[in-house]
Coordinates of N, CA, C and O in Angstrom, one line a residue:
X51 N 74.5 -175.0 -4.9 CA 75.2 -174.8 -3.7 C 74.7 -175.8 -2.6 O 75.6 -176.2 -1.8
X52 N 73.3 -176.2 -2.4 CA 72.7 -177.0 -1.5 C 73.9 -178.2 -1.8 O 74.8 -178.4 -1.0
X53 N 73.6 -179.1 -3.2 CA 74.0 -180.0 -3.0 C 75.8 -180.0 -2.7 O 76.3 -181.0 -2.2
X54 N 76.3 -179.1 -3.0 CA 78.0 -178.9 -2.4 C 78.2 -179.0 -0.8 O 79.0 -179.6 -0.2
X55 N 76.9 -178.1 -0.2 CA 76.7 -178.4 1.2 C 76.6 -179.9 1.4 O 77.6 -180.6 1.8
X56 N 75.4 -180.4 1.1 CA 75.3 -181.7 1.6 C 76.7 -182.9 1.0 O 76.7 -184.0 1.5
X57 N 77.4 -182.5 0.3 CA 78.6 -182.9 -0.5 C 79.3 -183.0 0.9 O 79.6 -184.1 1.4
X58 N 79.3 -181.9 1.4 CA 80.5 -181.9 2.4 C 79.9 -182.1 3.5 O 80.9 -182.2 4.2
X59 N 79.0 -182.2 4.0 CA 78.4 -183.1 5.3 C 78.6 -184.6 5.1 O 79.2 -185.3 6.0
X60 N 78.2 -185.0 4.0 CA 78.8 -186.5 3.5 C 80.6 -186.6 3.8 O 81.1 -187.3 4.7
X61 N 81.2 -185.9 2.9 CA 82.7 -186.0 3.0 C 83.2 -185.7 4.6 O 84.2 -186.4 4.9
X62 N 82.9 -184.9 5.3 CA 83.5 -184.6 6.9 C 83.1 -185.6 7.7 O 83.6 -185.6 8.8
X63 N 82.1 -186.6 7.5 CA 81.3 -187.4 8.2 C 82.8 -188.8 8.3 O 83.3 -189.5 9.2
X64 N 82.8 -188.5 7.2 CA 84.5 -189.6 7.3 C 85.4 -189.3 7.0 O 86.1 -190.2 6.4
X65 N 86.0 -188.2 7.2 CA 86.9 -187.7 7.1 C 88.0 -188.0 8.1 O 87.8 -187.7 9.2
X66 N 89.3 -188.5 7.8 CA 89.8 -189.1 8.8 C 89.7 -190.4 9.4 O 90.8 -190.7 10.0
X67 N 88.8 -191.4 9.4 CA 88.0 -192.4 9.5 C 88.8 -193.6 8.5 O 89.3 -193.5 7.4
X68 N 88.6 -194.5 9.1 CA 89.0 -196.0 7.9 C 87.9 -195.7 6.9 O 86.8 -195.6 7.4
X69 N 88.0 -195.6 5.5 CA 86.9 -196.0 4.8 C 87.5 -196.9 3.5 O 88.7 -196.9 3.0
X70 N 86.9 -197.3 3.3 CA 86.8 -198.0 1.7 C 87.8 -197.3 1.1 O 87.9 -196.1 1.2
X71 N 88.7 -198.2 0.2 CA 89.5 -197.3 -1.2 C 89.9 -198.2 -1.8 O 90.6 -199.1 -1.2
X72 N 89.8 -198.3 -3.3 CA 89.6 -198.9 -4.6 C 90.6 -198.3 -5.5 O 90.8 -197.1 -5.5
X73 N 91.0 -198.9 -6.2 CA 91.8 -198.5 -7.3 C 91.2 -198.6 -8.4 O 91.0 -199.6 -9.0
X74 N 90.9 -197.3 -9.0 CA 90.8 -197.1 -10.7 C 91.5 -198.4 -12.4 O 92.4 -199.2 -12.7
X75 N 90.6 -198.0 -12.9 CA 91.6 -199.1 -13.9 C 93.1 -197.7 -14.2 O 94.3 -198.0 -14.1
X76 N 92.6 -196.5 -14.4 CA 93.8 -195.7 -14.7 C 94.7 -195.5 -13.4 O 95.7 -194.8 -13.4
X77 N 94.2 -196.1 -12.4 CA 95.6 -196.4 -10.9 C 95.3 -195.1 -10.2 O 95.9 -194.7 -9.2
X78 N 94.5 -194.6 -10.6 CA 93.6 -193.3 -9.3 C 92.9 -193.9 -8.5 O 92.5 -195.0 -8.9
X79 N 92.4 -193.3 -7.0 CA 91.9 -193.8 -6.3 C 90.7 -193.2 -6.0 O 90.5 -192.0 -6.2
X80 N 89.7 -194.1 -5.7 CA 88.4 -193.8 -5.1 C 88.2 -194.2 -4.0 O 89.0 -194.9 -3.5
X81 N 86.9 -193.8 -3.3 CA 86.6 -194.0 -2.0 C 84.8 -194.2 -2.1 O 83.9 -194.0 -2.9
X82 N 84.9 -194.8 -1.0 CA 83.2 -195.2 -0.9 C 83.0 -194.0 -0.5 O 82.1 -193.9 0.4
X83 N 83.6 -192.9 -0.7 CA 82.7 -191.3 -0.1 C 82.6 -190.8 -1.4 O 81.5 -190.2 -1.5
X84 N 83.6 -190.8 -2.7 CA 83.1 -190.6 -3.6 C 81.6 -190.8 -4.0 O 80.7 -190.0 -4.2
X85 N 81.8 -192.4 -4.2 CA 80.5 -193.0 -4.4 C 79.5 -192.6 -4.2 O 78.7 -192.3 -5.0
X86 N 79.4 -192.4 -2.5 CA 78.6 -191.7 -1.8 C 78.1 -190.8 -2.0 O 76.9 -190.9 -1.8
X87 N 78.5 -189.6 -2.4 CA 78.5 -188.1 -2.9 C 78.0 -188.0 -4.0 O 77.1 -187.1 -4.2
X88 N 78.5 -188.8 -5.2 CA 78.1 -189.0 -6.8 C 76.7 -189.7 -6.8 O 75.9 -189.4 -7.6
X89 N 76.5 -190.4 -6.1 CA 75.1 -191.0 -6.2 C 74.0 -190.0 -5.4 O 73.0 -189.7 -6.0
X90 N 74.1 -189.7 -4.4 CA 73.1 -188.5 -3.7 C 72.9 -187.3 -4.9 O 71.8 -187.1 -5.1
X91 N 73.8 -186.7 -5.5 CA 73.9 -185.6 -6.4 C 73.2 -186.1 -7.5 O 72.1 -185.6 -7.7
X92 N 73.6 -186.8 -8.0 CA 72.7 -187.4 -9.5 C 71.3 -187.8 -9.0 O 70.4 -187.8 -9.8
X93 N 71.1 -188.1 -7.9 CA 69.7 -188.3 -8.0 C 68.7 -187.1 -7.4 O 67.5 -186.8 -7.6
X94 N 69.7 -186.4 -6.4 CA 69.1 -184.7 -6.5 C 68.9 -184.4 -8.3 O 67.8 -184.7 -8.7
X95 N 69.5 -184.2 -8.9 CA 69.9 -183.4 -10.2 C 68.6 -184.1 -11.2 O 67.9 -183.4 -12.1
X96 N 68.3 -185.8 -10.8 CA 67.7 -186.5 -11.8 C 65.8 -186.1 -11.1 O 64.8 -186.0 -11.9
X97 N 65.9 -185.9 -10.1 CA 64.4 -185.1 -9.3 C 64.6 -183.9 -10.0 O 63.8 -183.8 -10.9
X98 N 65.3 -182.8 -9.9 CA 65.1 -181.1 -10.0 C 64.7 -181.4 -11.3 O 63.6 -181.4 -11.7
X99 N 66.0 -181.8 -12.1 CA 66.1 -181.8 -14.4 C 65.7 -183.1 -14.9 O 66.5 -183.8 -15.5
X100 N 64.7 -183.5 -14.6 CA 64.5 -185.0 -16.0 C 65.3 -184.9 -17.0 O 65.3 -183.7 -17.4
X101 N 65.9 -185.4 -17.4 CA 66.5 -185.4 -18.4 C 67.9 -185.0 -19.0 O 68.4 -185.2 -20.1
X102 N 68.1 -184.4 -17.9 CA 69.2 -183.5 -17.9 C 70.5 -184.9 -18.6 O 70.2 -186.0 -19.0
X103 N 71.6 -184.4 -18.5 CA 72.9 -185.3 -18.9 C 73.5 -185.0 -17.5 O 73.2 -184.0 -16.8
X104 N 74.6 -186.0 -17.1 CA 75.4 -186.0 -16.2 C 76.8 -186.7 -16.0 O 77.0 -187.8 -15.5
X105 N 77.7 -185.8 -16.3 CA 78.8 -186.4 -16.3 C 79.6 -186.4 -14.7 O 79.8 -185.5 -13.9
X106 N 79.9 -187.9 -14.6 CA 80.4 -188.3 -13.4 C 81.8 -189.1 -13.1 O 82.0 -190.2 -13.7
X107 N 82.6 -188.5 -12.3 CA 83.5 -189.0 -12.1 C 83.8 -190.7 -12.3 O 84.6 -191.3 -13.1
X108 N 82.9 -191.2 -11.3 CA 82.5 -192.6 -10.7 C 81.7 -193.0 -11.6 O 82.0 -194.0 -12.3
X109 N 80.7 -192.4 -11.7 CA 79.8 -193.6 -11.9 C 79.7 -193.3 -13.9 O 79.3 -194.4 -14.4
X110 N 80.1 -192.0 -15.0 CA 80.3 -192.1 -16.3 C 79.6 -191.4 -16.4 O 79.4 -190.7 -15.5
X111 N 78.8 -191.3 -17.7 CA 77.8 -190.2 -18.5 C 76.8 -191.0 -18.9 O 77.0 -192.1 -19.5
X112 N 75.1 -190.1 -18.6 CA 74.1 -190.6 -18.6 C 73.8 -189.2 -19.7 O 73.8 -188.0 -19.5
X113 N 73.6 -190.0 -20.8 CA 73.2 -188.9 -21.9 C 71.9 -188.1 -21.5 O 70.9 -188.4 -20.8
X114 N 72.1 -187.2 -22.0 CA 71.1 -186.4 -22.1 C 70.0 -186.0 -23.0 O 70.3 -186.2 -24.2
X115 N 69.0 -185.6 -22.8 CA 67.6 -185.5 -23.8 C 67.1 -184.4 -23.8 O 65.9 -184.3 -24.1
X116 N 67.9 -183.4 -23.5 CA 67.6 -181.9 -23.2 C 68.7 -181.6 -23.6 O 69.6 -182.3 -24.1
X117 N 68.7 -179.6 -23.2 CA 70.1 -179.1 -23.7 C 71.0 -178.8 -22.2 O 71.6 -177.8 -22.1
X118 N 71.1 -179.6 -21.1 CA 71.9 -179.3 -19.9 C 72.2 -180.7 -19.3 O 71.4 -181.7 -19.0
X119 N 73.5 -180.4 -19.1 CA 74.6 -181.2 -18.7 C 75.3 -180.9 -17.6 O 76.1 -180.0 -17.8
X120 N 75.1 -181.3 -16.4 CA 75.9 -181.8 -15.4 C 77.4 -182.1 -15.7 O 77.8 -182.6 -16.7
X121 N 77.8 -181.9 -14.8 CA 79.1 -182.1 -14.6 C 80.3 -182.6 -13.4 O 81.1 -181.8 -13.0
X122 N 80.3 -183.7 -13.0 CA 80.0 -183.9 -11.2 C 81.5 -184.6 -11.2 O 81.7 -185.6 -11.9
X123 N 82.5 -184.0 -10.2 CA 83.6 -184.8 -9.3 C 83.3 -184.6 -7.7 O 83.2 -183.6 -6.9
X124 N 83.3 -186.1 -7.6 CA 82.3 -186.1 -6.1 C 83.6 -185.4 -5.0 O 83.3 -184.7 -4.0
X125 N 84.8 -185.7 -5.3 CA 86.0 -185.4 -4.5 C 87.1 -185.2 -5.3 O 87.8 -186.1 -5.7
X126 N 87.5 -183.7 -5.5 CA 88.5 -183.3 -6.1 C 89.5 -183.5 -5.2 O 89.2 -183.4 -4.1
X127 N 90.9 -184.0 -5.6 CA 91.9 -184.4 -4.5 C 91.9 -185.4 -3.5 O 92.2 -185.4 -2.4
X128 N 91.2 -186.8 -4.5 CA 90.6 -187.6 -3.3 C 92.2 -188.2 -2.6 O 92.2 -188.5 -1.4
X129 N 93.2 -188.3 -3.3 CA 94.8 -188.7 -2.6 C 94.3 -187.9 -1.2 O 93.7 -188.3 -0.2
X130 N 94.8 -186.2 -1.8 CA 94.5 -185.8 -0.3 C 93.8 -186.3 0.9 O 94.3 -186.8 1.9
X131 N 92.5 -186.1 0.7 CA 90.8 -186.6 1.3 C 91.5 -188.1 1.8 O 91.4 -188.2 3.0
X132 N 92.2 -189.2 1.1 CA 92.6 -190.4 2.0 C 93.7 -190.4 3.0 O 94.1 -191.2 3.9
X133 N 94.0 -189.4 2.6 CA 95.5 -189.3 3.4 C 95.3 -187.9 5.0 O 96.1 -187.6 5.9
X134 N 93.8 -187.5 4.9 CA 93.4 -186.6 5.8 C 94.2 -185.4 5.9 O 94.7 -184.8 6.9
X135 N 94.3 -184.9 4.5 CA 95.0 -183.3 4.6 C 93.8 -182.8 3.7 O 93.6 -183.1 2.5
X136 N 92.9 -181.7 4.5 CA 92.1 -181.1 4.2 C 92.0 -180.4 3.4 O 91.3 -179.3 3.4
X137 N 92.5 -180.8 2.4 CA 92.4 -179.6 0.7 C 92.1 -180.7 -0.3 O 92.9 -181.4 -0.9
X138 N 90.7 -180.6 -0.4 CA 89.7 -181.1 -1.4 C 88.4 -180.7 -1.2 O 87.9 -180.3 -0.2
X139 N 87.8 -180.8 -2.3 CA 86.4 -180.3 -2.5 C 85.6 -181.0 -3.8 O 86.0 -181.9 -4.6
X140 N 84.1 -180.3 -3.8 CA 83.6 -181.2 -4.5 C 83.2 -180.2 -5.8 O 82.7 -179.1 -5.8
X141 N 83.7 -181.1 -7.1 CA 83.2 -179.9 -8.0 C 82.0 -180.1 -8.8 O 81.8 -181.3 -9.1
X142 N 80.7 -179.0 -9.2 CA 80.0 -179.3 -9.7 C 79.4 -178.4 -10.8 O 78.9 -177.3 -10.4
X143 N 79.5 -178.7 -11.6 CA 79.2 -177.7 -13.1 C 78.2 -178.1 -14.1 O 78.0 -179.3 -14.4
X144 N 77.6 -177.0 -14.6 CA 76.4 -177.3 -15.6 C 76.8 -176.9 -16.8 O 77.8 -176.2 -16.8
X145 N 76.2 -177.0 -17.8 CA 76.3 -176.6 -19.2 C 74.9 -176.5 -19.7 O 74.2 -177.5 -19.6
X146 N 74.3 -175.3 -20.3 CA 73.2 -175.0 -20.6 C 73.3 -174.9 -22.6 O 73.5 -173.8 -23.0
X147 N 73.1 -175.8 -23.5 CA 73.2 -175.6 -25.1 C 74.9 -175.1 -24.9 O 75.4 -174.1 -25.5
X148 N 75.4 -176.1 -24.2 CA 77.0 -176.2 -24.3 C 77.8 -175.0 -23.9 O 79.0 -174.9 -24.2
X149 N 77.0 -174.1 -23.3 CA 78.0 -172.9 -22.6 C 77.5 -173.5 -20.9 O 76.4 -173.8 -20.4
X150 N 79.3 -173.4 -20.4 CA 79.7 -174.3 -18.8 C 79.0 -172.5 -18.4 O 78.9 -172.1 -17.2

C-alpha cells in the first residue's frame, strides 16, 4: 500500500501538467509518469525481495530466482491520466509459488 501511496504522489504531481507521451509499438500510450512510477516501485520491491520477479508494464519481466512475482502497471488508464479525467490508478500484485 506504501508504494500505491507514493504511486500517487508521483502521478498527482503531474497530473494535468504538459508531460512527456510516447507511443507504444502496440499504439498504446505511455508517459514519463508511467516510467516514473515503474522505476521507483521496482527498485522499492528489488530492496524489500532480492530476487523476487517483476512483471512491468514499461519496463518487461525481470525473472525471478525465488517463488514471488510482482506484478506492476504503473498507470491503469493512462488515455484517461493524459487527457486529465481522473479515473486511473496504479495496479500492483504479487504472486507467491503462483497463487496472485
Amino acid at each position: 500500500m506504501a508504494l500505491c501511496d507514493e504511486a500517487d504522489l508521483i502521478s498527482m504531481a503531474s497530473f494535468r501538467r504538459d508531460i512527456r507521451i510516447e507511443t507504444k509499438p502496440d499504439r498504446s500510450f505511455v508517459t514519463q509518469v508511467d516510467w516514473a512510477i515503474e522505476k521507483m516501485i521496482r527498485q522499492h520491491l528489488r530492496a524489500a525481495y532480492p530476487g523476487c520477479g517483476i512483471v512491468g508494464e514499461e519496463a518487461g519481466t525481470d525473472a525471478a530466482t525465488g517463488n514471488m512475482c510482482w506484478y506492476v502497471d504503473p498507470i491503469d488508464a493512462t488515455h484517461n491520466y493524459m487527457r486529465g479525467v481522473p479515473v486511473f490508478a496504479t495496479l500492483l500484485a504479487v504472486a507467491v509459488d503462483g497463487e496472485v
